[in-house]
Amino acid sequence: MTYPLQVVSNCMAVSGSGLVAGSPPNMPIYGGWLDCYRHLRQVRGLKRGSSMLWRAYTGPTIMLDGGLAIPSSDMFAAPLTS
């Protein structure tokens, strides 16, 4: 139950710290912990690293407007018919 907040606190500690891993494009610069929480929830990153045996698959992600986004069917156009 508290694991997502541990992930957020670790990301906040690294974000903007000067480390390459905590700088764009590897990680966005967060304005606060709620911004970080919302972003991680959006990209399904709140449970990352929670298990030593199973790796959680979050599905495909794409870069959209400078950030990660999870693709949905409304992002794609219908195929053209001839």
PDB file of N, CA, C and O in Angstrom:
ATOM      1  N   MET A   1       0.816  -1.189   0.000  1.00  0.00           N
ATOM      2  CA  MET A   1       0.000   0.000   0.000  1.00  0.00           C
ATOM      3  C   MET A   1       0.869   1.267   0.000  1.00  0.00           C
ATOM      4  O   MET A   1       0.527   2.246  -0.630  1.00  0.00           O
ATOM      5  N   THR A   2       1.979   1.238   0.691  1.00  0.00           N
ATOM      6  CA  THR A   2       2.848   2.420   0.713  1.00  0.00           C
ATOM      7  C   THR A   2       3.943   2.358  -0.351  1.00  0.00           C
ATOM      8  O   THR A   2       4.673   3.327  -0.508  1.00  0.00           O
ATOM      9  N   TYR A   3       4.052   1.228  -1.055  1.00  0.00           N
ATOM     10  CA  TYR A   3       5.125   1.093  -2.035  1.00  0.00           C
ATOM     11  C   TYR A   3       5.085   2.170  -3.116  1.00  0.00           C
ATOM     12  O   TYR A   3       6.147   2.710  -3.469  1.00  0.00           O
ATOM     13  N   PRO A   4       3.913   2.530  -3.664  1.00  0.00           N
ATOM     14  CA  PRO A   4       3.914   3.602  -4.672  1.00  0.00           C
ATOM     15  C   PRO A   4       4.499   4.913  -4.149  1.00  0.00           C
ATOM     16  O   PRO A   4       5.175   5.638  -4.886  1.00  0.00           O
ATOM     17  N   LEU A   5       4.294   5.224  -2.891  1.00  0.00           N
ATOM     18  CA  LEU A   5       4.865   6.453  -2.333  1.00  0.00           C
ATOM     19  C   LEU A   5       6.378   6.354  -2.181  1.00  0.00           C
ATOM     20  O   LEU A   5       7.085   7.362  -2.287  1.00  0.00           O
ATOM     21  N   GLN A   6       6.884   5.145  -1.949  1.00  0.00           N
ATOM     22  CA  GLN A   6       8.337   4.962  -1.912  1.00  0.00           C
ATOM     23  C   GLN A   6       8.935   5.185  -3.298  1.00  0.00           C
ATOM     24  O   GLN A   6      10.006   5.790  -3.427  1.00  0.00           O
ATOM     25  N   VAL A   7       8.242   4.707  -4.330  1.00  0.00           N
ATOM     26  CA  VAL A   7       8.706   4.925  -5.703  1.00  0.00           C
ATOM     27  C   VAL A   7       8.722   6.423  -6.011  1.00  0.00           C
ATOM     28  O   VAL A   7       9.683   6.950  -6.571  1.00  0.00           O
ATOM     29  N   VAL A   8       7.653   7.120  -5.609  1.00  0.00           N
ATOM     30  CA  VAL A   8       7.570   8.564  -5.842  1.00  0.00           C
ATOM     31  C   VAL A   8       8.701   9.288  -5.116  1.00  0.00           C
ATOM     32  O   VAL A   8       9.354  10.164  -5.687  1.00  0.00           O
ATOM     33  N   SER A   9       8.964   8.922  -3.857  1.00  0.00           N
ATOM     34  CA  SER A   9      10.021   9.615  -3.108  1.00  0.00           C
ATOM     35  C   SER A   9      11.393   9.359  -3.712  1.00  0.00           C
ATOM     36  O   SER A   9      12.231  10.268  -3.763  1.00  0.00           O
ATOM     37  N   ASN A  10      11.628   8.148  -4.207  1.00  0.00           N
ATOM     38  CA  ASN A  10      12.910   7.868  -4.861  1.00  0.00           C
ATOM     39  C   ASN A  10      13.054   8.645  -6.164  1.00  0.00           C
ATOM     40  O   ASN A  10      14.127   9.176  -6.463  1.00  0.00           O
ATOM     41  N   CYS A  11      11.980   8.721  -6.926  1.00  0.00           N
ATOM     42  CA  CYS A  11      12.030   9.502  -8.176  1.00  0.00           C
ATOM     43  C   CYS A  11      12.232  10.982  -7.880  1.00  0.00           C
ATOM     44  O   CYS A  11      12.974  11.665  -8.590  1.00  0.00           O
ATOM     45  N   MET A  12      11.572  11.490  -6.846  1.00  0.00           N
ATOM     46  CA  MET A  12      11.731  12.900  -6.486  1.00  0.00           C
ATOM     47  C   MET A  12      13.157  13.199  -6.013  1.00  0.00           C
ATOM     48  O   MET A  12      13.680  14.281  -6.256  1.00  0.00           O
ATOM     49  N   ALA A  13      13.794  12.239  -5.354  1.00  0.00           N
ATOM     50  CA  ALA A  13      15.169  12.437  -4.892  1.00  0.00           C
ATOM     51  C   ALA A  13      16.145  12.541  -6.058  1.00  0.00           C
ATOM     52  O   ALA A  13      17.137  13.260  -5.986  1.00  0.00           O
ATOM     53  N   VAL A  14      15.855  11.851  -7.152  1.00  0.00           N
ATOM     54  CA  VAL A  14      16.758  11.821  -8.305  1.00  0.00           C
ATOM     55  C   VAL A  14      16.417  12.898  -9.325  1.00  0.00           C
ATOM     56  O   VAL A  14      17.295  13.430  -9.991  1.00  0.00           O
ATOM     57  N   SER A  15      15.133  13.238  -9.445  1.00  0.00           N
ATOM     58  CA  SER A  15      14.680  14.184 -10.461  1.00  0.00           C
ATOM     59  C   SER A  15      15.315  15.561 -10.264  1.00  0.00           C
ATOM     60  O   SER A  15      15.191  16.183  -9.218  1.00  0.00           O
ATOM     61  N   GLY A  16      16.032  16.011 -11.278  1.00  0.00           N
ATOM     62  CA  GLY A  16      16.666  17.322 -11.230  1.00  0.00           C
ATOM     63  C   GLY A  16      17.898  17.394 -10.342  1.00  0.00           C
ATOM     64  O   GLY A  16      18.362  18.477 -10.012  1.00  0.00           O
ATOM     65  N   SER A  17      18.462  16.235  -9.985  1.00  0.00           N
ATOM     66  CA  SER A  17      19.605  16.221  -9.074  1.00  0.00           C
ATOM     67  C   SER A  17      20.941  16.455  -9.767  1.00  0.00           C
ATOM     68  O   SER A  17      21.949  16.612  -9.107  1.00  0.00           O
ATOM     69  N   GLY A  18      20.942  16.452 -11.080  1.00  0.00           N
ATOM     70  CA  GLY A  18      22.196  16.590 -11.812  1.00  0.00           C
ATOM     71  C   GLY A  18      22.698  15.260 -12.337  1.00  0.00           C
ATOM     72  O   GLY A  18      23.605  15.224 -13.164  1.00  0.00           O
ATOM     73  N   LEU A  19      22.127  14.151 -11.858  1.00  0.00           N
ATOM     74  CA  LEU A  19      22.483  12.844 -12.396  1.00  0.00           C
ATOM     75  C   LEU A  19      21.841  12.690 -13.771  1.00  0.00           C
ATOM     76  O   LEU A  19      20.748  13.211 -14.019  1.00  0.00           O
ATOM     77  N   VAL A  20      22.502  11.964 -14.648  1.00  0.00           N
ATOM     78  CA  VAL A  20      21.974  11.764 -15.991  1.00  0.00           C
ATOM     79  C   VAL A  20      20.631  11.033 -15.921  1.00  0.00           C
ATOM     80  O   VAL A  20      19.706  11.347 -16.666  1.00  0.00           O
ATOM     81  N   ALA A  21      20.493  10.078 -15.008  1.00  0.00           N
ATOM     82  CA  ALA A  21      19.245   9.318 -14.889  1.00  0.00           C
ATOM     83  C   ALA A  21      18.082  10.188 -14.428  1.00  0.00           C
ATOM     84  O   ALA A  21      16.930   9.864 -14.667  1.00  0.00           O
ATOM     85  N   GLY A  22      18.361  11.298 -13.766  1.00  0.00           N
ATOM     86  CA  GLY A  22      17.311  12.163 -13.256  1.00  0.00           C
ATOM     87  C   GLY A  22      17.056  13.393 -14.100  1.00  0.00           C
ATOM     88  O   GLY A  22      16.401  14.330 -13.656  1.00  0.00           O
ATOM     89  N   SER A  23      17.567  13.393 -15.303  1.00  0.00           N
ATOM     90  CA  SER A  23      17.405  14.541 -16.199  1.00  0.00           C
ATOM     91  C   SER A  23      16.698  14.115 -17.474  1.00  0.00           C
ATOM     92  O   SER A  23      16.802  12.964 -17.881  1.00  0.00           O
ATOM     93  N   PRO A  24      15.980  15.041 -18.124  1.00  0.00           N
ATOM     94  CA  PRO A  24      15.351  14.699 -19.410  1.00  0.00           C
ATOM     95  C   PRO A  24      16.407  14.275 -20.423  1.00  0.00           C
ATOM     96  O   PRO A  24      17.522  14.787 -20.362  1.00  0.00           O
ATOM     97  N   PRO A  25      16.162  13.350 -21.297  1.00  0.00           N
ATOM     98  CA  PRO A  25      14.906  12.661 -21.584  1.00  0.00           C
ATOM     99  C   PRO A  25      14.691  11.410 -20.741  1.00  0.00           C
ATOM    100  O   PRO A  25      13.702  10.723 -20.921  1.00  0.00           O
ATOM    101  N   ASN A  26      15.609  11.079 -19.839  1.00  0.00           N
ATOM    102  CA  ASN A  26      15.454   9.867 -19.034  1.00  0.00           C
ATOM    103  C   ASN A  26      14.351   9.988 -17.989  1.00  0.00           C
ATOM    104  O   ASN A  26      13.692   9.009 -17.669  1.00  0.00           O
ATOM    105  N   MET A  27      14.182  11.158 -17.433  1.00  0.00           N
ATOM    106  CA  MET A  27      13.155  11.395 -16.422  1.00  0.00           C
ATOM    107  C   MET A  27      12.760  12.860 -16.479  1.00  0.00           C
ATOM    108  O   MET A  27      13.618  13.731 -16.588  1.00  0.00           O
ATOM    109  N   PRO A  28      11.464  13.152 -16.411  1.00  0.00           N
ATOM    110  CA  PRO A  28      11.053  14.562 -16.407  1.00  0.00           C
ATOM    111  C   PRO A  28      11.427  15.256 -15.097  1.00  0.00           C
ATOM    112  O   PRO A  28      11.657  14.602 -14.090  1.00  0.00           O
ATOM    113  N   ILE A  29      11.500  16.556 -15.137  1.00  0.00           N
ATOM    114  CA  ILE A  29      11.697  17.342 -13.918  1.00  0.00           C
ATOM    115  C   ILE A  29      10.312  17.600 -13.331  1.00  0.00           C
ATOM    116  O   ILE A  29       9.466  18.217 -13.975  1.00  0.00           O
ATOM    117  N   TYR A  30      10.075  17.113 -12.134  1.00  0.00           N
ATOM    118  CA  TYR A  30       8.760  17.239 -11.506  1.00  0.00           C
ATOM    119  C   TYR A  30       8.685  18.504 -10.668  1.00  0.00           C
ATOM    120  O   TYR A  30       9.647  18.891 -10.011  1.00  0.00           O
ATOM    121  N   GLY A  31       7.509  19.123 -10.663  1.00  0.00           N
ATOM    122  CA  GLY A  31       7.289  20.316  -9.855  1.00  0.00           C
ATOM    123  C   GLY A  31       7.015  20.004  -8.397  1.00  0.00           C
ATOM    124  O   GLY A  31       7.207  20.834  -7.531  1.00  0.00           O
ATOM    125  N   GLY A  32       6.568  18.808  -8.121  1.00  0.00           N
ATOM    126  CA  GLY A  32       6.253  18.385  -6.764  1.00  0.00           C
ATOM    127  C   GLY A  32       5.908  16.910  -6.762  1.00  0.00           C
ATOM    128  O   GLY A  32       5.834  16.264  -7.810  1.00  0.00           O
ATOM    129  N   TRP A  33       5.683  16.367  -5.565  1.00  0.00           N
ATOM    130  CA  TRP A  33       5.459  14.934  -5.469  1.00  0.00           C
ATOM    131  C   TRP A  33       4.129  14.521  -6.101  1.00  0.00           C
ATOM    132  O   TRP A  33       4.017  13.417  -6.633  1.00  0.00           O
ATOM    133  N   LEU A  34       3.128  15.395  -6.089  1.00  0.00           N
ATOM    134  CA  LEU A  34       1.861  15.050  -6.733  1.00  0.00           C
ATOM    135  C   LEU A  34       2.010  14.984  -8.258  1.00  0.00           C
ATOM    136  O   LEU A  34       1.407  14.126  -8.912  1.00  0.00           O
ATOM    137  N   ASP A  35       2.812  15.882  -8.794  1.00  0.00           N
ATOM    138  CA  ASP A  35       3.107  15.857 -10.230  1.00  0.00           C
ATOM    139  C   ASP A  35       3.792  14.538 -10.592  1.00  0.00           C
ATOM    140  O   ASP A  35       3.451  13.902 -11.585  1.00  0.00           O
ATOM    141  N   CYS A  36       4.743  14.128  -9.771  1.00  0.00           N
ATOM    142  CA  CYS A  36       5.455  12.865  -9.988  1.00  0.00           C
ATOM    143  C   CYS A  36       4.489  11.685  -9.869  1.00  0.00           C
ATOM    144  O   CYS A  36       4.493  10.777 -10.702  1.00  0.00           O
ATOM    145  N   TYR A  37       3.644  11.688  -8.852  1.00  0.00           N
ATOM    146  CA  TYR A  37       2.683  10.607  -8.639  1.00  0.00           C
ATOM    147  C   TYR A  37       1.726  10.488  -9.829  1.00  0.00           C
ATOM    148  O   TYR A  37       1.469   9.389 -10.324  1.00  0.00           O
ATOM    149  N   ARG A  38       1.208  11.618 -10.289  1.00  0.00           N
ATOM    150  CA  ARG A  38       0.280  11.595 -11.421  1.00  0.00           C
ATOM    151  C   ARG A  38       0.946  11.060 -12.686  1.00  0.00           C
ATOM    152  O   ARG A  38       0.353  10.294 -13.438  1.00  0.00           O
ATOM    153  N   HIS A  39       2.194  11.486 -12.909  1.00  0.00           N
ATOM    154  CA  HIS A  39       2.907  11.014 -14.093  1.00  0.00           C
ATOM    155  C   HIS A  39       3.171   9.509 -14.011  1.00  0.00           C
ATOM    156  O   HIS A  39       2.946   8.781 -14.974  1.00  0.00           O
ATOM    157  N   LEU A  40       3.630   9.042 -12.866  1.00  0.00           N
ATOM    158  CA  LEU A  40       3.903   7.611 -12.716  1.00  0.00           C
ATOM    159  C   LEU A  40       2.623   6.784 -12.813  1.00  0.00           C
ATOM    160  O   LEU A  40       2.629   5.682 -13.344  1.00  0.00           O
ATOM    161  N   ARG A  41       1.519   7.304 -12.311  1.00  0.00           N
ATOM    162  CA  ARG A  41       0.245   6.601 -12.433  1.00  0.00           C
ATOM    163  C   ARG A  41      -0.175   6.535 -13.901  1.00  0.00           C
ATOM    164  O   ARG A  41      -0.656   5.509 -14.379  1.00  0.00           O
ATOM    165  N   GLN A  42       0.046   7.619 -14.649  1.00  0.00           N
ATOM    166  CA  GLN A  42      -0.319   7.670 -16.061  1.00  0.00           C
ATOM    167  C   GLN A  42       0.462   6.653 -16.874  1.00  0.00           C
ATOM    168  O   GLN A  42      -0.085   6.007 -17.760  1.00  0.00           O
ATOM    169  N   VAL A  43       1.745   6.512 -16.593  1.00  0.00           N
ATOM    170  CA  VAL A  43       2.580   5.587 -17.367  1.00  0.00           C
ATOM    171  C   VAL A  43       2.709   4.225 -16.683  1.00  0.00           C
ATOM    172  O   VAL A  43       3.550   3.417 -17.062  1.00  0.00           O
ATOM    173  N   ARG A  44       1.876   3.987 -15.678  1.00  0.00           N
ATOM    174  CA  ARG A  44       1.841   2.714 -14.944  1.00  0.00           C
ATOM    175  C   ARG A  44       3.198   2.375 -14.341  1.00  0.00           C
ATOM    176  O   ARG A  44       3.677   1.241 -14.441  1.00  0.00           O
ATOM    177  N   GLY A  45       3.824   3.357 -13.709  1.00  0.00           N
ATOM    178  CA  GLY A  45       5.145   3.153 -13.133  1.00  0.00           C
ATOM    179  C   GLY A  45       5.175   3.096 -11.625  1.00  0.00           C
ATOM    180  O   GLY A  45       6.251   3.074 -11.037  1.00  0.00           O
ATOM    181  N   LEU A  46       4.025   3.074 -10.968  1.00  0.00           N
ATOM    182  CA  LEU A  46       3.999   3.088  -9.507  1.00  0.00           C
ATOM    183  C   LEU A  46       4.418   1.764  -8.884  1.00  0.00           C
ATOM    184  O   LEU A  46       4.793   1.724  -7.720  1.00  0.00           O
ATOM    185  N   LYS A  47       4.365   0.687  -9.626  1.00  0.00           N
ATOM    186  CA  LYS A  47       4.724  -0.635  -9.089  1.00  0.00           C
ATOM    187  C   LYS A  47       6.076  -1.129  -9.589  1.00  0.00           C
ATOM    188  O   LYS A  47       6.438  -2.275  -9.346  1.00  0.00           O
ATOM    189  N   ARG A  48       6.821  -0.268 -10.287  1.00  0.00           N
ATOM    190  CA  ARG A  48       8.077  -0.737 -10.870  1.00  0.00           C
ATOM    191  C   ARG A  48       9.065  -1.140  -9.777  1.00  0.00           C
ATOM    192  O   ARG A  48       9.219  -0.456  -8.764  1.00  0.00           O
ATOM    193  N   GLY A  49       9.683  -2.281  -9.983  1.00  0.00           N
ATOM    194  CA  GLY A  49      10.651  -2.787  -9.022  1.00  0.00           C
ATOM    195  C   GLY A  49      10.039  -3.419  -7.789  1.00  0.00           C
ATOM    196  O   GLY A  49      10.744  -3.698  -6.826  1.00  0.00           O
ATOM    197  N   SER A  50       8.743  -3.689  -7.786  1.00  0.00           N
ATOM    198  CA  SER A  50       8.094  -4.196  -6.578  1.00  0.00           C
ATOM    199  C   SER A  50       8.310  -5.685  -6.357  1.00  0.00           C
ATOM    200  O   SER A  50       8.040  -6.183  -5.280  1.00  0.00           O
ATOM    201  N   SER A  51       8.793  -6.401  -7.346  1.00  0.00           N
ATOM    202  CA  SER A  51       8.989  -7.833  -7.198  1.00  0.00           C
ATOM    203  C   SER A  51      10.357  -8.228  -7.744  1.00  0.00           C
ATOM    204  O   SER A  51      10.769  -7.758  -8.796  1.00  0.00           O
ATOM    205  N   MET A  52      11.019  -9.109  -7.011  1.00  0.00           N
ATOM    206  CA  MET A  52      12.315  -9.590  -7.477  1.00  0.00           C
ATOM    207  C   MET A  52      12.159 -10.700  -8.518  1.00  0.00           C
ATOM    208  O   MET A  52      13.049 -10.944  -9.307  1.00  0.00           O
ATOM    209  N   LEU A  53      11.016 -11.377  -8.511  1.00  0.00           N
ATOM    210  CA  LEU A  53      10.839 -12.534  -9.379  1.00  0.00           C
ATOM    211  C   LEU A  53      10.079 -12.225 -10.657  1.00  0.00           C
ATOM    212  O   LEU A  53      10.312 -12.854 -11.677  1.00  0.00           O
ATOM    213  N   TRP A  54       9.144 -11.285 -10.613  1.00  0.00           N
ATOM    214  CA  TRP A  54       8.311 -10.995 -11.768  1.00  0.00           C
ATOM    215  C   TRP A  54       8.485  -9.551 -12.180  1.00  0.00           C
ATOM    216  O   TRP A  54       8.432  -8.663 -11.357  1.00  0.00           O
ATOM    217  N   ARG A  55       8.647  -9.354 -13.446  1.00  0.00           N
ATOM    218  CA  ARG A  55       8.749  -8.002 -13.981  1.00  0.00           C
ATOM    219  C   ARG A  55       7.380  -7.607 -14.513  1.00  0.00           C
ATOM    220  O   ARG A  55       6.798  -8.316 -15.330  1.00  0.00           O
ATOM    221  N   ALA A  56       6.882  -6.488 -14.062  1.00  0.00           N
ATOM    222  CA  ALA A  56       5.570  -6.021 -14.505  1.00  0.00           C
ATOM    223  C   ALA A  56       5.677  -5.463 -15.917  1.00  0.00           C
ATOM    224  O   ALA A  56       6.536  -4.636 -16.204  1.00  0.00           O
ATOM    225  N   TYR A  57       4.805  -5.936 -16.797  1.00  0.00           N
ATOM    226  CA  TYR A  57       4.768  -5.440 -18.171  1.00  0.00           C
ATOM    227  C   TYR A  57       3.713  -4.354 -18.246  1.00  0.00           C
ATOM    228  O   TYR A  57       2.546  -4.581 -17.931  1.00  0.00           O
ATOM    229  N   THR A  58       4.117  -3.158 -18.624  1.00  0.00           N
ATOM    230  CA  THR A  58       3.188  -2.034 -18.671  1.00  0.00           C
ATOM    231  C   THR A  58       2.600  -1.820 -20.052  1.00  0.00           C
ATOM    232  O   THR A  58       1.775  -0.938 -20.225  1.00  0.00           O
ATOM    233  N   GLY A  59       3.014  -2.601 -21.013  1.00  0.00           N
ATOM    234  CA  GLY A  59       2.508  -2.432 -22.366  1.00  0.00           C
ATOM    235  C   GLY A  59       3.333  -1.415 -23.126  1.00  0.00           C
ATOM    236  O   GLY A  59       4.309  -0.857 -22.619  1.00  0.00           O
ATOM    237  N   PRO A  60       2.937  -1.152 -24.355  1.00  0.00           N
ATOM    238  CA  PRO A  60       3.705  -0.213 -25.178  1.00  0.00           C
ATOM    239  C   PRO A  60       3.546   1.225 -24.695  1.00  0.00           C
ATOM    240  O   PRO A  60       2.500   1.600 -24.180  1.00  0.00           O
ATOM    241  N   THR A  61       4.608   1.994 -24.824  1.00  0.00           N
ATOM    242  CA  THR A  61       4.559   3.421 -24.519  1.00  0.00           C
ATOM    243  C   THR A  61       5.152   4.183 -25.689  1.00  0.00           C
ATOM    244  O   THR A  61       5.981   3.661 -26.432  1.00  0.00           O
ATOM    245  N   ILE A  62       4.704   5.411 -25.867  1.00  0.00           N
ATOM    246  CA  ILE A  62       5.215   6.253 -26.941  1.00  0.00           C
ATOM    247  C   ILE A  62       5.556   7.619 -26.361  1.00  0.00           C
ATOM    248  O   ILE A  62       5.056   7.996 -25.303  1.00  0.00           O
ATOM    249  N   MET A  63       6.421   8.350 -27.052  1.00  0.00           N
ATOM    250  CA  MET A  63       6.736   9.715 -26.663  1.00  0.00           C
ATOM    251  C   MET A  63       5.718  10.635 -27.323  1.00  0.00           C
ATOM    252  O   MET A  63       5.524  10.586 -28.537  1.00  0.00           O
ATOM    253  N   LEU A  64       5.050  11.469 -26.514  1.00  0.00           N
ATOM    254  CA  LEU A  64       4.025  12.361 -27.015  1.00  0.00           C
ATOM    255  C   LEU A  64       4.160  13.692 -26.296  1.00  0.00           C
ATOM    256  O   LEU A  64       4.062  13.737 -25.073  1.00  0.00           O
ATOM    257  N   ASP A  65       4.414  14.759 -27.035  1.00  0.00           N
ATOM    258  CA  ASP A  65       4.593  16.098 -26.461  1.00  0.00           C
ATOM    259  C   ASP A  65       5.682  16.130 -25.396  1.00  0.00           C
ATOM    260  O   ASP A  65       5.521  16.735 -24.345  1.00  0.00           O
ATOM    261  N   GLY A  66       6.774  15.422 -25.620  1.00  0.00           N
ATOM    262  CA  GLY A  66       7.912  15.450 -24.715  1.00  0.00           C
ATOM    263  C   GLY A  66       7.782  14.558 -23.508  1.00  0.00           C
ATOM    264  O   GLY A  66       8.595  14.613 -22.609  1.00  0.00           O
ATOM    265  N   GLY A  67       6.763  13.710 -23.442  1.00  0.00           N
ATOM    266  CA  GLY A  67       6.590  12.823 -22.300  1.00  0.00           C
ATOM    267  C   GLY A  67       6.087  11.465 -22.747  1.00  0.00           C
ATOM    268  O   GLY A  67       5.661  11.275 -23.880  1.00  0.00           O
ATOM    269  N   LEU A  68       6.161  10.503 -21.845  1.00  0.00           N
ATOM    270  CA  LEU A  68       5.681   9.168 -22.147  1.00  0.00           C
ATOM    271  C   LEU A  68       4.165   9.129 -22.096  1.00  0.00           C
ATOM    272  O   LEU A  68       3.548   9.763 -21.244  1.00  0.00           O
ATOM    273  N   ALA A  69       3.567   8.380 -22.986  1.00  0.00           N
ATOM    274  CA  ALA A  69       2.118   8.197 -23.006  1.00  0.00           C
ATOM    275  C   ALA A  69       1.824   6.756 -23.372  1.00  0.00           C
ATOM    276  O   ALA A  69       2.584   6.108 -24.080  1.00  0.00           O
ATOM    277  N   ILE A  70       0.717   6.252 -22.865  1.00  0.00           N
ATOM    278  CA  ILE A  70       0.275   4.910 -23.209  1.00  0.00           C
ATOM    279  C   ILE A  70      -0.670   5.036 -24.393  1.00  0.00           C
ATOM    280  O   ILE A  70      -1.660   5.759 -24.314  1.00  0.00           O
ATOM    281  N   PRO A  71      -0.367   4.355 -25.512  1.00  0.00           N
ATOM    282  CA  PRO A  71      -1.201   4.510 -26.696  1.00  0.00           C
ATOM    283  C   PRO A  71      -2.615   3.986 -26.470  1.00  0.00           C
ATOM    284  O   PRO A  71      -2.814   3.004 -25.778  1.00  0.00           O
ATOM    285  N   SER A  72      -3.574   4.666 -27.049  1.00  0.00           N
ATOM    286  CA  SER A  72      -4.957   4.210 -27.025  1.00  0.00           C
ATOM    287  C   SER A  72      -5.498   4.250 -28.449  1.00  0.00           C
ATOM    288  O   SER A  72      -4.911   4.866 -29.341  1.00  0.00           O
ATOM    289  N   SER A  73      -6.623   3.613 -28.664  1.00  0.00           N
ATOM    290  CA  SER A  73      -7.153   3.477 -30.020  1.00  0.00           C
ATOM    291  C   SER A  73      -7.533   4.820 -30.645  1.00  0.00           C
ATOM    292  O   SER A  73      -7.505   4.966 -31.863  1.00  0.00           O
ATOM    293  N   ASP A  74      -7.849   5.830 -29.829  1.00  0.00           N
ATOM    294  CA  ASP A  74      -8.232   7.130 -30.408  1.00  0.00           C
ATOM    295  C   ASP A  74      -7.034   7.919 -30.925  1.00  0.00           C
ATOM    296  O   ASP A  74      -7.212   8.952 -31.560  1.00  0.00           O
ATOM    297  N   MET A  75      -5.821   7.445 -30.687  1.00  0.00           N
ATOM    298  CA  MET A  75      -4.630   8.125 -31.186  1.00  0.00           C
ATOM    299  C   MET A  75      -4.321   7.758 -32.637  1.00  0.00           C
ATOM    300  O   MET A  75      -3.487   8.371 -33.266  1.00  0.00           O
ATOM    301  N   PHE A  76      -4.998   6.733 -33.156  1.00  0.00           N
ATOM    302  CA  PHE A  76      -4.684   6.219 -34.476  1.00  0.00           C
ATOM    303  C   PHE A  76      -5.864   6.419 -35.412  1.00  0.00           C
ATOM    304  O   PHE A  76      -7.023   6.319 -35.014  1.00  0.00           O
ATOM    305  N   ALA A  77      -5.556   6.669 -36.663  1.00  0.00           N
ATOM    306  CA  ALA A  77      -6.600   6.857 -37.673  1.00  0.00           C
ATOM    307  C   ALA A  77      -7.054   5.484 -38.191  1.00  0.00           C
ATOM    308  O   ALA A  77      -6.293   4.516 -38.176  1.00  0.00           O
ATOM    309  N   ALA A  78      -8.283   5.435 -38.641  1.00  0.00           N
ATOM    310  CA  ALA A  78      -8.799   4.207 -39.236  1.00  0.00           C
ATOM    311  C   ALA A  78      -8.097   3.943 -40.556  1.00  0.00           C
ATOM    312  O   ALA A  78      -7.727   4.879 -41.270  1.00  0.00           O
ATOM    313  N   PRO A  79      -7.903   2.686 -40.916  1.00  0.00           N
ATOM    314  CA  PRO A  79      -7.237   2.377 -42.197  1.00  0.00           C
ATOM    315  C   PRO A  79      -8.083   2.872 -43.375  1.00  0.00           C
ATOM    316  O   PRO A  79      -9.304   2.857 -43.311  1.00  0.00           O
ATOM    317  N   LEU A  80      -7.382   3.309 -44.406  1.00  0.00           N
ATOM    318  CA  LEU A  80      -8.066   3.784 -45.619  1.00  0.00           C
ATOM    319  C   LEU A  80      -8.552   2.583 -46.420  1.00  0.00           C
ATOM    320  O   LEU A  80      -7.850   1.585 -46.567  1.00  0.00           O
ATOM    321  N   THR A  81      -9.759   2.686 -46.915  1.00  0.00           N
ATOM    322  CA  THR A  81     -10.290   1.631 -47.764  1.00  0.00           C
ATOM    323  C   THR A  81     -10.252   2.096 -49.208  1.00  0.00           C
ATOM    324  O   THR A  81     -10.438   3.269 -49.508  1.00  0.00           O
ATOM    325  N   SER A  82     -10.008   1.168 -50.111  1.00  0.00           N
ATOM    326  CA  SER A  82      -9.926   1.557 -51.512  1.00  0.00           C
ATOM    327  C   SER A  82     -11.050   0.981 -52.332  1.00  0.00           C
ATOM    328  O   SER A  82     -11.832   0.234 -51.966  1.00  0.00           O
TER     329      SER A  82
END
